[in-house]
Structure formats: C-alpha cells, structure tokens
C-alpha cells in the first residue's frame, strides 16, 4: 500500500469505549457508565462507557432535561 492510501492512525481518531457488558448485550450489568475519579498521584484513566443504553437510562430517570 502506498503512503497516499494509508488509513489514518487511531491516535488521530479516538475510538469510543464500550464496556464488555454492553458489547455482549448485558447492558443492565454495565457499571462503567459513570465517570470515576482516579486515585491521587496514580496515573490511571478510567474510561466511561458511551453505549446508547446509558443515554436512555438518564432520560428515563429525568436527569437529562433541557437547560435554560
């Protein structure tokens, strides 16, 4: 493959994170929908699941209202 036809690297295009529970269809078991703070002085980044099932949970609970 020539240099002109190479696909962009993943560093240029971030990949959305889906938990293993959501990947296999057990959405109710996903515990990674909320942002978690990493421990102080430990370089850990917890990824948050961006599955659409979590968006519907927020809307059903009434937390996803409009601003203004």
GROMACS .gro file of C-alpha atoms in nm:
model
   68
    1UNK     CA    1   0.000   0.000   0.000
    2UNK     CA    2   0.140   0.338  -0.093
    3UNK     CA    3   0.178   0.616   0.163
    4UNK     CA    4  -0.103   0.815   0.000
    5UNK     CA    5  -0.357   0.536   0.057
    6UNK     CA    6  -0.290   0.454   0.423
    7UNK     CA    7  -0.575   0.489   0.670
    8UNK     CA    8  -0.541   0.747   0.949
    9UNK     CA    9  -0.397   0.614   1.273
   10UNK     CA   10  -0.609   0.567   1.583
   11UNK     CA   11  -0.415   0.845   1.757
   12UNK     CA   12  -0.580   1.094   1.522
   13UNK     CA   13  -0.927   0.944   1.564
   14UNK     CA   14  -1.024   0.840   1.920
   15UNK     CA   15  -1.225   0.521   1.946
   16UNK     CA   16  -1.536   0.536   2.169
   17UNK     CA   17  -1.528   0.297   2.468
   18UNK     CA   18  -1.796   0.033   2.519
   19UNK     CA   19  -1.779  -0.187   2.828
   20UNK     CA   20  -1.765  -0.563   2.789
   21UNK     CA   21  -2.114  -0.592   2.940
   22UNK     CA   22  -2.258  -0.364   2.671
   23UNK     CA   23  -2.059  -0.534   2.395
   24UNK     CA   24  -2.216  -0.871   2.475
   25UNK     CA   25  -2.566  -0.728   2.528
   26UNK     CA   26  -2.595  -0.744   2.909
   27UNK     CA   27  -2.648  -0.369   2.945
   28UNK     CA   28  -2.807  -0.392   3.291
   29UNK     CA   29  -2.477  -0.527   3.429
   30UNK     CA   30  -2.266  -0.238   3.300
   31UNK     CA   31  -2.107  -0.046   3.586
   32UNK     CA   32  -1.889   0.178   3.371
   33UNK     CA   33  -2.143   0.444   3.266
   34UNK     CA   34  -2.043   0.697   3.532
   35UNK     CA   35  -1.720   0.896   3.537
   36UNK     CA   36  -1.481   0.768   3.805
   37UNK     CA   37  -1.206   0.977   3.959
   38UNK     CA   38  -0.863   0.818   3.955
   39UNK     CA   39  -0.669   0.788   4.280
   40UNK     CA   40  -0.447   1.082   4.370
   41UNK     CA   41  -0.090   1.054   4.240
   42UNK     CA   42  -0.169   0.744   4.034
   43UNK     CA   43  -0.166   0.789   3.655
   44UNK     CA   44  -0.480   0.586   3.585
   45UNK     CA   45  -0.755   0.693   3.348
   46UNK     CA   46  -1.091   0.520   3.380
   47UNK     CA   47  -1.285   0.515   3.054
   48UNK     CA   48  -1.659   0.575   3.059
   49UNK     CA   49  -1.891   0.353   2.856
   50UNK     CA   50  -2.065   0.554   2.582
   51UNK     CA   51  -2.325   0.292   2.491
   52UNK     CA   52  -2.663   0.437   2.391
   53UNK     CA   53  -2.833   0.224   2.660
   54UNK     CA   54  -2.693   0.462   2.924
   55UNK     CA   55  -2.841   0.763   2.747
   56UNK     CA   56  -3.187   0.606   2.767
   57UNK     CA   57  -3.137   0.536   3.142
   58UNK     CA   58  -3.059   0.904   3.206
   59UNK     CA   59  -3.364   1.018   3.008
   60UNK     CA   60  -3.590   0.770   3.190
   61UNK     CA   61  -3.472   0.896   3.530
   62UNK     CA   62  -3.548   1.257   3.437
   63UNK     CA   63  -3.186   1.374   3.470
   64UNK     CA   64  -3.144   1.459   3.104
   65UNK     CA   65  -3.364   1.769   3.089
   66UNK     CA   66  -3.310   2.083   2.886
   67UNK     CA   67  -3.113   2.380   3.015
   68UNK     CA   68  -3.240   2.733   3.032
   0.00000   0.00000   0.00000
